[in-house]
XYZ file of C-alpha atoms in Angstrom:
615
model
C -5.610 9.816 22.603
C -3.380 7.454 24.882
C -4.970 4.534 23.169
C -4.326 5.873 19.560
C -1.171 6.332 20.543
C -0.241 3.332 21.590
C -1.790 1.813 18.984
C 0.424 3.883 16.792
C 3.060 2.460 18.530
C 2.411 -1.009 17.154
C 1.623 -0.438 13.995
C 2.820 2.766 12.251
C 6.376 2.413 13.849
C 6.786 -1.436 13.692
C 8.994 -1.005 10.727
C 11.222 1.727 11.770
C 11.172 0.491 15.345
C 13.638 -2.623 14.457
C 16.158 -0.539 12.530
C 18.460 -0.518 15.277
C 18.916 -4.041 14.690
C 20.904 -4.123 11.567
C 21.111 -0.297 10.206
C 24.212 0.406 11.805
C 25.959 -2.915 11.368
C 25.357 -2.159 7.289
C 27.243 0.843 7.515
C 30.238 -0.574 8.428
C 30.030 -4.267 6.922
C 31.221 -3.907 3.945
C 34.921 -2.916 5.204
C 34.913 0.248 3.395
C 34.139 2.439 5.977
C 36.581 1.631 8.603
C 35.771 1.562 12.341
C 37.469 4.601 13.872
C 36.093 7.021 16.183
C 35.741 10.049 13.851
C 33.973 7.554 11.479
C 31.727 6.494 13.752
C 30.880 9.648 14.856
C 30.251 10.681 11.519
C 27.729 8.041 10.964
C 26.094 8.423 14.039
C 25.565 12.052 12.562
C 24.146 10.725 9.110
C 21.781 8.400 11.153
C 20.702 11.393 13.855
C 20.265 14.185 11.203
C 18.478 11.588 8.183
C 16.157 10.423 11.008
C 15.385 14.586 11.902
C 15.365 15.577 8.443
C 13.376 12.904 6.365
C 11.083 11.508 9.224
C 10.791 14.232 11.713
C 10.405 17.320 9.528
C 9.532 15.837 5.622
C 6.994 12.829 6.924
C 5.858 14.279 10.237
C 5.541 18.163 9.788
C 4.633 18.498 5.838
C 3.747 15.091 4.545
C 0.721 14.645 7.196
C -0.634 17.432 6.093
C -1.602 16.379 2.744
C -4.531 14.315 3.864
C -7.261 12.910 1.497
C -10.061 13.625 3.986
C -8.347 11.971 6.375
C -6.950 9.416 4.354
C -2.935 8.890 3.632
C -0.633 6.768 1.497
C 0.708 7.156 -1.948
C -2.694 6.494 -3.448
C -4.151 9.012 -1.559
C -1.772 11.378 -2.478
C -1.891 10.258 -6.383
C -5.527 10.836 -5.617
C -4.827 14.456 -4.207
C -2.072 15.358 -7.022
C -4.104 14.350 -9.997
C -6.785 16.154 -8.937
C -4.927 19.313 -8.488
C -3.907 19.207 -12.104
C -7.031 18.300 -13.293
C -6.848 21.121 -15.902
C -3.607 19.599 -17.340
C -3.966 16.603 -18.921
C -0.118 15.804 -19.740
C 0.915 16.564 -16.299
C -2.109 14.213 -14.917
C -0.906 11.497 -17.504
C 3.053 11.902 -16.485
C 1.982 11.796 -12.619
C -0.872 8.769 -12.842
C 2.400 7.194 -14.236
C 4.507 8.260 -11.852
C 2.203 7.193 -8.804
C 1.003 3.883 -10.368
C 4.796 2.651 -10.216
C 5.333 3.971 -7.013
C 2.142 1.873 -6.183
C 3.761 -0.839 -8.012
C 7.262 -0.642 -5.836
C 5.488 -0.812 -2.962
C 5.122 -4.422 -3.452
C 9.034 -4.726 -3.594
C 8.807 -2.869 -0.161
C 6.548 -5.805 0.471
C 8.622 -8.084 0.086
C 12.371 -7.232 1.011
C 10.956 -5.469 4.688
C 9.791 -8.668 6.212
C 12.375 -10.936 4.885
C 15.287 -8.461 6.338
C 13.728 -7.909 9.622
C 12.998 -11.604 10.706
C 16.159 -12.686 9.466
C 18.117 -10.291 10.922
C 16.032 -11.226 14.641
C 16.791 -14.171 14.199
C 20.543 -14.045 13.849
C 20.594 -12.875 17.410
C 20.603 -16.669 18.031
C 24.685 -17.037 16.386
C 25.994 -14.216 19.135
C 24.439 -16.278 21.792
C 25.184 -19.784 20.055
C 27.103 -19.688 17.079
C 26.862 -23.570 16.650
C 22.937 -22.625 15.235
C 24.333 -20.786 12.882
C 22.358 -23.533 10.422
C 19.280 -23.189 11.841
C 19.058 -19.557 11.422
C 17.390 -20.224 7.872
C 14.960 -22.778 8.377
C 13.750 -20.858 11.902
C 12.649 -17.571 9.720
C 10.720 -19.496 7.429
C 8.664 -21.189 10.046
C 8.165 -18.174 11.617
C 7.533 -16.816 8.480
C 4.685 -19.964 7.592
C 2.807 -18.961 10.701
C 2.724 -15.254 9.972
C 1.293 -15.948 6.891
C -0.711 -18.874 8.051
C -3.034 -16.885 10.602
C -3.485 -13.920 8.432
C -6.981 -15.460 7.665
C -7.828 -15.279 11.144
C -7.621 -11.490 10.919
C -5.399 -8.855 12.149
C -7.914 -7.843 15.403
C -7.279 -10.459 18.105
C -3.417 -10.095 17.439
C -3.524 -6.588 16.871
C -4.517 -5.443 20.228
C -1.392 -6.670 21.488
C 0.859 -5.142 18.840
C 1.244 -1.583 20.833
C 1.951 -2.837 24.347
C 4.953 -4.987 22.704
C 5.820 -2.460 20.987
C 5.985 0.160 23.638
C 8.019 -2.775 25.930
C 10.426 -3.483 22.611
C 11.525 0.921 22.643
C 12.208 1.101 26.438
C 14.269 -2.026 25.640
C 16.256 0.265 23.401
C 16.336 2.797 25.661
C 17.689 0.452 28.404
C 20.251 -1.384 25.820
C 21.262 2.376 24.845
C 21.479 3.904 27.602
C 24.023 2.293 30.009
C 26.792 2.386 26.954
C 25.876 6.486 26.499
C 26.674 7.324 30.289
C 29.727 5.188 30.620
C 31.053 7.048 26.921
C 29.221 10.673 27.031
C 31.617 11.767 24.147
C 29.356 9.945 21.812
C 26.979 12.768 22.103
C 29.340 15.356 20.301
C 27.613 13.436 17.088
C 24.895 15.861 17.306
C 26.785 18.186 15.807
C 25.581 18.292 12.083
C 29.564 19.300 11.669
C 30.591 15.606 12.008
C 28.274 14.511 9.333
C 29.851 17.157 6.890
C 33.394 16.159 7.951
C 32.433 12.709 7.457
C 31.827 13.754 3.541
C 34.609 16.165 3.524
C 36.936 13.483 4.176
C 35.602 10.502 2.520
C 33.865 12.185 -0.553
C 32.647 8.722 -2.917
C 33.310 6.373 0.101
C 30.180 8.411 2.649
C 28.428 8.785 -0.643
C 27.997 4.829 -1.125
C 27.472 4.731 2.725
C 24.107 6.420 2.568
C 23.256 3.348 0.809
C 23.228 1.706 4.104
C 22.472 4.707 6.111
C 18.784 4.761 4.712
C 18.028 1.775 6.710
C 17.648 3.822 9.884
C 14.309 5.297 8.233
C 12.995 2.444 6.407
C 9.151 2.797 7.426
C 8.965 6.375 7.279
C 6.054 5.727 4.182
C 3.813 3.866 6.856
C 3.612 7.071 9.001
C 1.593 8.566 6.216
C -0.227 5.557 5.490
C -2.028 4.602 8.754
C -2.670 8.224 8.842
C -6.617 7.118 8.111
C -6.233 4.641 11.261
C -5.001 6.829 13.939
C -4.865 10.830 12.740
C -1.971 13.039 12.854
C -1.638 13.818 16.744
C -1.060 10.043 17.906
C 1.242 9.337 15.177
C 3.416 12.883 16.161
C 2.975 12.095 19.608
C 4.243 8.830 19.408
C 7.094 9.696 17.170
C 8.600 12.524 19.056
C 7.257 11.389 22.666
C 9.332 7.743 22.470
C 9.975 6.727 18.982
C 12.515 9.287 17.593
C 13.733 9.658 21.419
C 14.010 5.646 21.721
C 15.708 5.155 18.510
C 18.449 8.151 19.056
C 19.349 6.662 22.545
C 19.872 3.137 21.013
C 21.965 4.278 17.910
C 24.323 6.370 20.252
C 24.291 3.527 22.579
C 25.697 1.156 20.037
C 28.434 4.264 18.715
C 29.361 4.469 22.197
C 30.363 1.096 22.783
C 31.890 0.641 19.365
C 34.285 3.668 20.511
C 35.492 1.052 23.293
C 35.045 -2.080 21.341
C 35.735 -1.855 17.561
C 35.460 -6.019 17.019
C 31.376 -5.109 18.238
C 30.763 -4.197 14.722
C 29.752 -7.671 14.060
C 26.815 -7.113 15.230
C 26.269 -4.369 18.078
C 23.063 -4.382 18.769
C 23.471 -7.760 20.196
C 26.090 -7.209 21.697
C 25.073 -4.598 23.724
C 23.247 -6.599 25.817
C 24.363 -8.533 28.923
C 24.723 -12.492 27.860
C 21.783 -13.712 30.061
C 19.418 -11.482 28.117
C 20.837 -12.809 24.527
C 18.074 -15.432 24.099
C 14.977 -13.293 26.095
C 16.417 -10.187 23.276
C 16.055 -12.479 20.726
C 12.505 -13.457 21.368
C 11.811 -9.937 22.278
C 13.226 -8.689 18.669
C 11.536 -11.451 16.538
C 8.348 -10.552 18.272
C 9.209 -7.355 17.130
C 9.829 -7.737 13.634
C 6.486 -10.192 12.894
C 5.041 -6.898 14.265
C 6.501 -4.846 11.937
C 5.882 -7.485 8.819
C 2.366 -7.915 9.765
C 1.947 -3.812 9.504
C 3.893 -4.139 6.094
C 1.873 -7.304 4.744
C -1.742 -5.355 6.606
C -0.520 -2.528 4.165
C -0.753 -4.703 1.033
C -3.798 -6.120 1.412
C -5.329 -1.948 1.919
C -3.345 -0.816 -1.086
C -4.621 -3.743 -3.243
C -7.805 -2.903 -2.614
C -7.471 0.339 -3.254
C -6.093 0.165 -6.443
C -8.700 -2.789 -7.540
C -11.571 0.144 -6.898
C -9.608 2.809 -8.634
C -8.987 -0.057 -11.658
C -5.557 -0.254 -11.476
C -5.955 -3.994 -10.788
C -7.794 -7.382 -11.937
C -10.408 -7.959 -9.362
C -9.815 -10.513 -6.226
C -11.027 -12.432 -3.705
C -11.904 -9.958 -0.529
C -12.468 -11.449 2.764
C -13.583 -9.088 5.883
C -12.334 -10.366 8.857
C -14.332 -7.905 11.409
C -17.774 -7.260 11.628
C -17.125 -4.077 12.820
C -14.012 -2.707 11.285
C -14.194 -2.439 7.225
C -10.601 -1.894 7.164
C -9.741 -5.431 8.302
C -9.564 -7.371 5.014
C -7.678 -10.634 3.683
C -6.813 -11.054 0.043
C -5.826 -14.865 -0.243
C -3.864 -13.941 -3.639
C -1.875 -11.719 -2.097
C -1.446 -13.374 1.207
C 0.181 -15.815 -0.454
C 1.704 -13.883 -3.639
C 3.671 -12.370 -0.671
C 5.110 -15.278 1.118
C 6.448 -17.113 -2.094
C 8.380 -14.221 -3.108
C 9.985 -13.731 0.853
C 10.676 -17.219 0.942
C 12.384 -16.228 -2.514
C 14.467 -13.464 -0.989
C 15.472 -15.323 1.582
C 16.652 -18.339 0.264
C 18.496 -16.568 -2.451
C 20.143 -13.534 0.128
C 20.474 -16.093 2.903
C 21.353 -12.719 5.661
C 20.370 -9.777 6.193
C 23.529 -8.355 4.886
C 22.824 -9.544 1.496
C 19.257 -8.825 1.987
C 20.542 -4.848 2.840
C 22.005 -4.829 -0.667
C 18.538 -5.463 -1.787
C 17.081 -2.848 0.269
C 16.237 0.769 -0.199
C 16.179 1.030 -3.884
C 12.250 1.058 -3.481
C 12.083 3.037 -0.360
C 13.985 5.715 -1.649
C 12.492 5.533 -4.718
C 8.577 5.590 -3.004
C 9.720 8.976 -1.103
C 11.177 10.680 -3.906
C 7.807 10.047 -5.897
C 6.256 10.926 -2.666
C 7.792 14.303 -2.471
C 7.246 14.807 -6.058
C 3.395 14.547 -5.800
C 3.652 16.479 -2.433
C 4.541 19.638 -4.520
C 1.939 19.227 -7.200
C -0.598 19.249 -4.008
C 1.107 22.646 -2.223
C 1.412 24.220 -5.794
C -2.029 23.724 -7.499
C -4.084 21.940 -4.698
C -3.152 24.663 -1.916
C -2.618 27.229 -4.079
C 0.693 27.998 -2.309
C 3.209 30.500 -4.074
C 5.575 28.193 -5.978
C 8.948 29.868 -4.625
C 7.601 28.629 -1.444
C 6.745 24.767 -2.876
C 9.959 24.690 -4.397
C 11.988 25.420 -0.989
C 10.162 23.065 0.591
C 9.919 20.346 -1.394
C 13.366 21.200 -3.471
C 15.467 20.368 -0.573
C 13.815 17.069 0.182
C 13.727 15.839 -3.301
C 17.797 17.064 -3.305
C 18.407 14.638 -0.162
C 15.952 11.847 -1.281
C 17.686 12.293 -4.588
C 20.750 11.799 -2.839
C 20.024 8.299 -1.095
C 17.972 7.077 -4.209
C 21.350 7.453 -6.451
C 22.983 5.642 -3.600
C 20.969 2.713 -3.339
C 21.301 2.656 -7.248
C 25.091 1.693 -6.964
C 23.632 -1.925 -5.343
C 21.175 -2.908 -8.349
C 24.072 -5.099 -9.393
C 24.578 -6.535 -5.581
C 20.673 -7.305 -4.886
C 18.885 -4.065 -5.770
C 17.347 -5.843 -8.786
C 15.346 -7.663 -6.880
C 12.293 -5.552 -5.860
C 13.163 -4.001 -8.858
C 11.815 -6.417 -10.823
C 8.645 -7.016 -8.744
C 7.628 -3.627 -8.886
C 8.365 -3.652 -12.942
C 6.334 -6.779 -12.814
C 3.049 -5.499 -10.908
C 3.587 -1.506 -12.604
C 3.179 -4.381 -16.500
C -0.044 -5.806 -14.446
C -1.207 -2.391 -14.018
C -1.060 -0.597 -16.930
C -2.036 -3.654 -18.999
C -4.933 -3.338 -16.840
C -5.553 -0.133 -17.039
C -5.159 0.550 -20.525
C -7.001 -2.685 -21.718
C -10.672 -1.677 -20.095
C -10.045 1.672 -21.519
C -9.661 -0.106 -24.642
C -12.331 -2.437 -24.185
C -14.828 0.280 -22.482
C -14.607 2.290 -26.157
C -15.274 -0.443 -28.549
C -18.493 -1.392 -26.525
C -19.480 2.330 -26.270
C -18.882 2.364 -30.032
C -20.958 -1.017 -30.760
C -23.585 -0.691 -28.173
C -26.673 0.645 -28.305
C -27.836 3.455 -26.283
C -30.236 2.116 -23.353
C -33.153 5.451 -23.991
C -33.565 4.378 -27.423
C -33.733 0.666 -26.671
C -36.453 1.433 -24.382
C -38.234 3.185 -26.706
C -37.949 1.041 -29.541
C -38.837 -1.870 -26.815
C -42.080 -0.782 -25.929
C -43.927 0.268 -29.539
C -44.751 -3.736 -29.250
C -44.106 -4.142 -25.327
C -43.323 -7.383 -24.164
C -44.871 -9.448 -21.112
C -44.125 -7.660 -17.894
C -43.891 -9.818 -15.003
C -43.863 -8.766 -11.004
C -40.929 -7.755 -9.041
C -37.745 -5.463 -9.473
C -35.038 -6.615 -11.637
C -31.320 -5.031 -11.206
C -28.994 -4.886 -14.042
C -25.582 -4.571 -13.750
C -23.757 -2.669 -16.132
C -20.400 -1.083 -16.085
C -20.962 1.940 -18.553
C -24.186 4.242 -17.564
C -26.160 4.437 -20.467
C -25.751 1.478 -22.565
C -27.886 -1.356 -23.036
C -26.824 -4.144 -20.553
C -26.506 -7.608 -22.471
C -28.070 -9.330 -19.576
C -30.962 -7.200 -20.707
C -31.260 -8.239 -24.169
C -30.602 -12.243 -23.498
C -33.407 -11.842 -21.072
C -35.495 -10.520 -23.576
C -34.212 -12.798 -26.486
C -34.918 -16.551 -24.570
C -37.023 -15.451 -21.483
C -39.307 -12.693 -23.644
C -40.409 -10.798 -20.898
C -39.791 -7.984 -18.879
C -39.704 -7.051 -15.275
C -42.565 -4.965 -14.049
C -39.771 -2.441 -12.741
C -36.267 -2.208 -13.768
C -32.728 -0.849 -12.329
C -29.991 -0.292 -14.849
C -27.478 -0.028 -12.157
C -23.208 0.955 -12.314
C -21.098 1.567 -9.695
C -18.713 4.274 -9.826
C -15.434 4.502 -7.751
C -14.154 8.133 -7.047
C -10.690 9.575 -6.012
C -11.638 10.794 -2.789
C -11.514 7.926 -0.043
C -14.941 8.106 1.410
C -18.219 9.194 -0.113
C -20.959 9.063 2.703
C -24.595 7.907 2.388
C -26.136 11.161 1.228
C -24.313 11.079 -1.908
C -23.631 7.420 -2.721
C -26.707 6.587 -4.912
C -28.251 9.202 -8.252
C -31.242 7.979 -9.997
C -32.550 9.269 -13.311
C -35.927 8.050 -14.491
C -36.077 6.450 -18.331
C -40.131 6.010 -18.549
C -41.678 3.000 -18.280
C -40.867 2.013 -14.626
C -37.163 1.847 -15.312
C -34.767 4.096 -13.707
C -31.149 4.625 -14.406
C -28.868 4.306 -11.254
C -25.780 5.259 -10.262
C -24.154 4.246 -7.220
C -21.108 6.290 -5.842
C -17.530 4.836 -3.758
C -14.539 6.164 -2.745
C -11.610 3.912 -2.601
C -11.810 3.242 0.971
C -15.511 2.560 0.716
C -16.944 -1.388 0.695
C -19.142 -1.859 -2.489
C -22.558 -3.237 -1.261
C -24.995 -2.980 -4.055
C -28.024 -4.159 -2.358
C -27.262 -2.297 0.692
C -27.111 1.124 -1.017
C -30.296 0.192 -2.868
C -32.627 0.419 -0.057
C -31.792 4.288 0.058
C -34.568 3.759 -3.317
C -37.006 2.780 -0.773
C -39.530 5.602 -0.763
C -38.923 6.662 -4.283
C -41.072 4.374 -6.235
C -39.096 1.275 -6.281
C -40.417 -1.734 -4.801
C -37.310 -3.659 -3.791
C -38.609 -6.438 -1.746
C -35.492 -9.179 -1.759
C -37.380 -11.980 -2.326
C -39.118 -10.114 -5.621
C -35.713 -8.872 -6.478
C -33.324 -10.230 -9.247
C -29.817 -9.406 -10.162
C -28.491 -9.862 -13.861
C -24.683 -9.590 -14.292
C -23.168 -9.357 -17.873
C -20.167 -10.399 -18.413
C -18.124 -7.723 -21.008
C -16.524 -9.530 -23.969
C -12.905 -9.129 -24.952
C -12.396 -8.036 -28.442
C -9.077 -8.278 -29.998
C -7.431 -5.018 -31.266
C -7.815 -4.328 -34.879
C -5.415 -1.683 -35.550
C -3.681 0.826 -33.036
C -3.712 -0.874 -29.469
C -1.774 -2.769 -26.940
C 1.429 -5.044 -28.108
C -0.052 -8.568 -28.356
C 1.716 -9.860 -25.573
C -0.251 -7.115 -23.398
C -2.798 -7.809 -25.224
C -2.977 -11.895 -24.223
C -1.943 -10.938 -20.547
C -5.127 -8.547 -20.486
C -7.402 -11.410 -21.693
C -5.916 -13.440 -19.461
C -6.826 -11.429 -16.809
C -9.707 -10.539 -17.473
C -11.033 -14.037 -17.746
C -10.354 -14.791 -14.290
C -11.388 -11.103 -13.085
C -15.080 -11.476 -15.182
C -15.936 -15.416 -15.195
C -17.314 -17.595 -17.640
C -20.503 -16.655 -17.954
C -21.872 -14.205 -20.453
C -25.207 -14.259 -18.837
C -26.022 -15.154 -14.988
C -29.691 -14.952 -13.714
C -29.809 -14.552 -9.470
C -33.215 -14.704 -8.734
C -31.731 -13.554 -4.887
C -30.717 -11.109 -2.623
C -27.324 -11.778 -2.920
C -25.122 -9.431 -5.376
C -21.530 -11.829 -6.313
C -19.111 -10.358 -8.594
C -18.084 -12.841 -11.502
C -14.918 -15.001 -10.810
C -16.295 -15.986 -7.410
C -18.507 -18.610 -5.522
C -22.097 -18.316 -6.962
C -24.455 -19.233 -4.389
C -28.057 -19.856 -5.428
């Protein structure tokens, strides 16, 4: 348990761990909210109660509870909700929607969290020298090159010391906080939910626009419930109400209480809390930090995208396994790099993390307010919970997240565009996606010809049969592969035995050994076979066909062949997608499928189309 929850340390708090650094500052930076003591005990109330209300009771107490056999994150709880409303096909439609875009502003997430949180580390260097106020720029992009340089290397060797710099980065809150809270106890009387109301009460439009900034003390609450798979629910709520929560409340007040004293701090407090012959160790200490917390966020990508390539939400890509032992450790070079062009982006065009907080939490607040939408589709018809109950619980969070979503909205003018338009972008990849093998997968059910009857019709005059097992890959069960026919057509002759073979990914993130493979004979020493994932399982097709072994089905490797058929795009006559979908689709699936419309293996090895062919 102690190592779980340290490990949660380092990588489910990474992201909300370095809000101290520039959440507060936001607040006040724009000059609207002036620095006064009632004000800043106001927002010191905001920050305490948003943390205890959104994180501490939404994320930690409800939210982990909705686990997908163990399994969190928005496409586990898409999984969960659609599944619940199985028996209602508009409201699955409207919330496969709904959690595909959420999916898709995730990548905005992606994008904006890393850019903010180096940047702003890094602009600890201008309090302690303002003459690098230059190099402030080109420093986060080479930091930036070599986070996304090594991610090939794998996430294990660098991982293991993600927790204990994590746990040394929230006692250095605790010891920047602290000091500034004893020598200015009055801070405390923020507590009181009262000064977070009077706070509204007087300011009315001026505290609404502030929880714009606000937000930014809970950016990261998502990857709570995402790493819930990695580490289970008791590390993650011991870590989060045993230091995290504890850490981050000491800091915050720590910074009000010196602002109280020193007004002209404002400029950037959490710096300059600290003694100036720690500047430049805090510095290191916070950009360690913060490539901690953009190596969870950029870890996160590469699980999602793989998730939602085996739910086919997504073209296929390149998947590299970077641990022997641990599936979950994966590299996506597309994305790797998809990722690190569009921070670079950001940050050249935002140039601070000021600009780069007008930017932010348009998609975090929009990802929790899906989040809790889904959330009650799960209590209501998964849990069967009575639905005046569901709505009080998930009525008041959606009011609140509501609340900071609207917010946010007031900077789409100011920056919020940005990952805006990236999740638009990927949610157009998606659906194209989506909607153009559905499209696809009918026309060939309508034009091809059912595998039975081929069979039949095959063997009134059977052809040569020669020794050994051959596999065909096909993605609809049931239809005659057209590896199968081009085999026939130039080769004219037939395996001895024969595997008409699809794989099937399944809502549900796991699906163990005893139900991954169903086999239904078709006569004549062919067998139909269907191989079963969940989205969290790896696809090995020759792996999961030695569970035939025993059954019948000689599967020697060096007697077995694999044929892969490539399916053909045909263009949309009539009611379909708009043609610019529809060229983006064949675009896509050109580079997802390969060249080839027939590939003989005469090996052990199973490749997917697209990548390196070794024979």
């Amino acid at each position: 348990m102690a190592a779980l929850t340290l490990g949660a340390l380092g990588v489910v708090y990474g992201d909300i761990g370095t809000s101290p650094l520039y959440a507060l500052k936001e607040v006040f930076h724009t000059g609207h909210v002036a620095v006064t003591p009632d004000n800043i005990l106001g927002v010191l109330s905001l920050v305490f109660w948003t943390m205890t209300i959104i994180v501490s009771l939404k994320y930690v107490l409800l939210i982990l509870r909705a686990d997908n056999h163990g399994e969190g994150g928005l496409i586990a709880m898409l999984a969960l909700a659609t599944h619940a409303v199985s028996d209602r096909p508009l409201t699955h439609r409207v919330l496969m929607s709904v959690g595909m875009f959420g999916t898709a502003i995730f990548y905005g997430d992606g994008v904006i969290t890393p850019a903010i949180s180096v940047l702003s580390a890094v602009e600890g260097l201008e309090v302690a020298a303002p003459q690098l106020h230059s190099a402030i720029i080109p420093i986060t992009l080479v930091v930036m090159l070599g986070l996304f340089a090594v991610q090939r290397f794998g996430t294990g060797g660098i991982g293991k010391a993600f927790g204990p710099i994590t746990l040394v980065w929230f006692f250095v809150l605790i010891a920047l906080g602290l000091p500034h809270v004893i020598d200015n106890p009055s801070v405390l009387r923020a507590l009181n939910p009262l000064y977070a109301v009077g706070f509204f009460a007087e300011h009315q439009g001026l505290a609404f626009i502030a929880l714009g900034a606000v937000v930014l003390c809970v950016t990261g609450g998502e990857a709570l419930y995402a790493d819930l798979g990695h580490f289970g629910k008791k590390p993650i709520r011991l870590a989060w109400y045993g230091l995290v929560m504890p850490a981050l409340v000491v800091n915050y007040f720590g910074q009000g209480a010196m602002l109280l004293d020193a007004p002209d701090a404002i400029e950037n407090p959490f710096y300059r809390m600290a003694p100036a012959w720690a500047l430049l160790p805090l510095v290191v200490l916070s950009t360690a930090a913060t490539v901690i917390a953009s190596q969870a966020l950029i870890t996160a990508a590469f699980s999602v995208t793989k998730q939602a390539i085996q739910l086919g939400l997504l073209p296929r890509m390149r998947v590299l396994h970077t641990s022997v032992r641990d599936t979950g450790q994966i590299y996506l070079p597309f994305v790797n790099w998809g990722l690190f062009v569009f921070i670079i982006l950001a940050v050249a065009l935002f140039k601070s993390s000021s600009n780069l907080a007008s930017a932010y939490g348009i998609a975090v607040t929009l990802d929790m307010t899906i989040t809790t939408v889904m959330t009650f589709y799960v209590i209501r018809f998964g849990w069967k919970y009575h639905w005046a109950l569901c709505v009080a619980a998930t009525g008041f969070f959606l009011v609140i997240d509501v609340a900071f979503f609207s917010s946010n909205m007031l900077k789409l003018l100011a920056g919020g565009w940005f990952p805006l338009v990236i999740g638009i972008g990927m949610f157009a990849l998606m659906t194209t996606w989506r909607e153009g093998r559905r499209i696809m997968s009918e026309h060939l059910r309508t034009e091809a010809i059912d595998l039975r009857s081929f069979l039949d019709a095959v063997f009134v005059s059977p052809p040569v049969r020669v020794s050994g097992t051959a596999v065909f890959l096909s993605s609809e069960q049931g239809l005659t592969p057209n590896a199968l026919m081009h085999n026939l057509k130039h080769n004219k002759v037939l395996h001895e035995h024969n595997l008409f073979v699809t794989v099937r990914h399944h809502d549900i993130p796991w699906i163990g050994f005893d139900d991954r493979i169903a086999m239904d004979p078709l006569g004549h020493d062919c067998w139909q076979v269907t191989l079963n994932y969940g989205f969290k399982n790896d696809p090995d097709v020759p792996e999961a066909l030695k569970l035939l072994r025993g059954r019948g089905v000689p599967l020697d490797d060096m007697d077995t062949s694999y044929f892969l058929s490539r399916d053909i795009v045909i263009p949309t006559a009539g009611d379909g997608m708009a043609m610019w979908r529809e060229k983006l689709f064949a675009g896509m699936h050109h580079n997802a499928s390969g060249a080839a419309d027939f590939l003989y293996l005469p090996t052990n090895r199973v490749v997917e189309l697209g990548s390196k062919v070794e024979i």
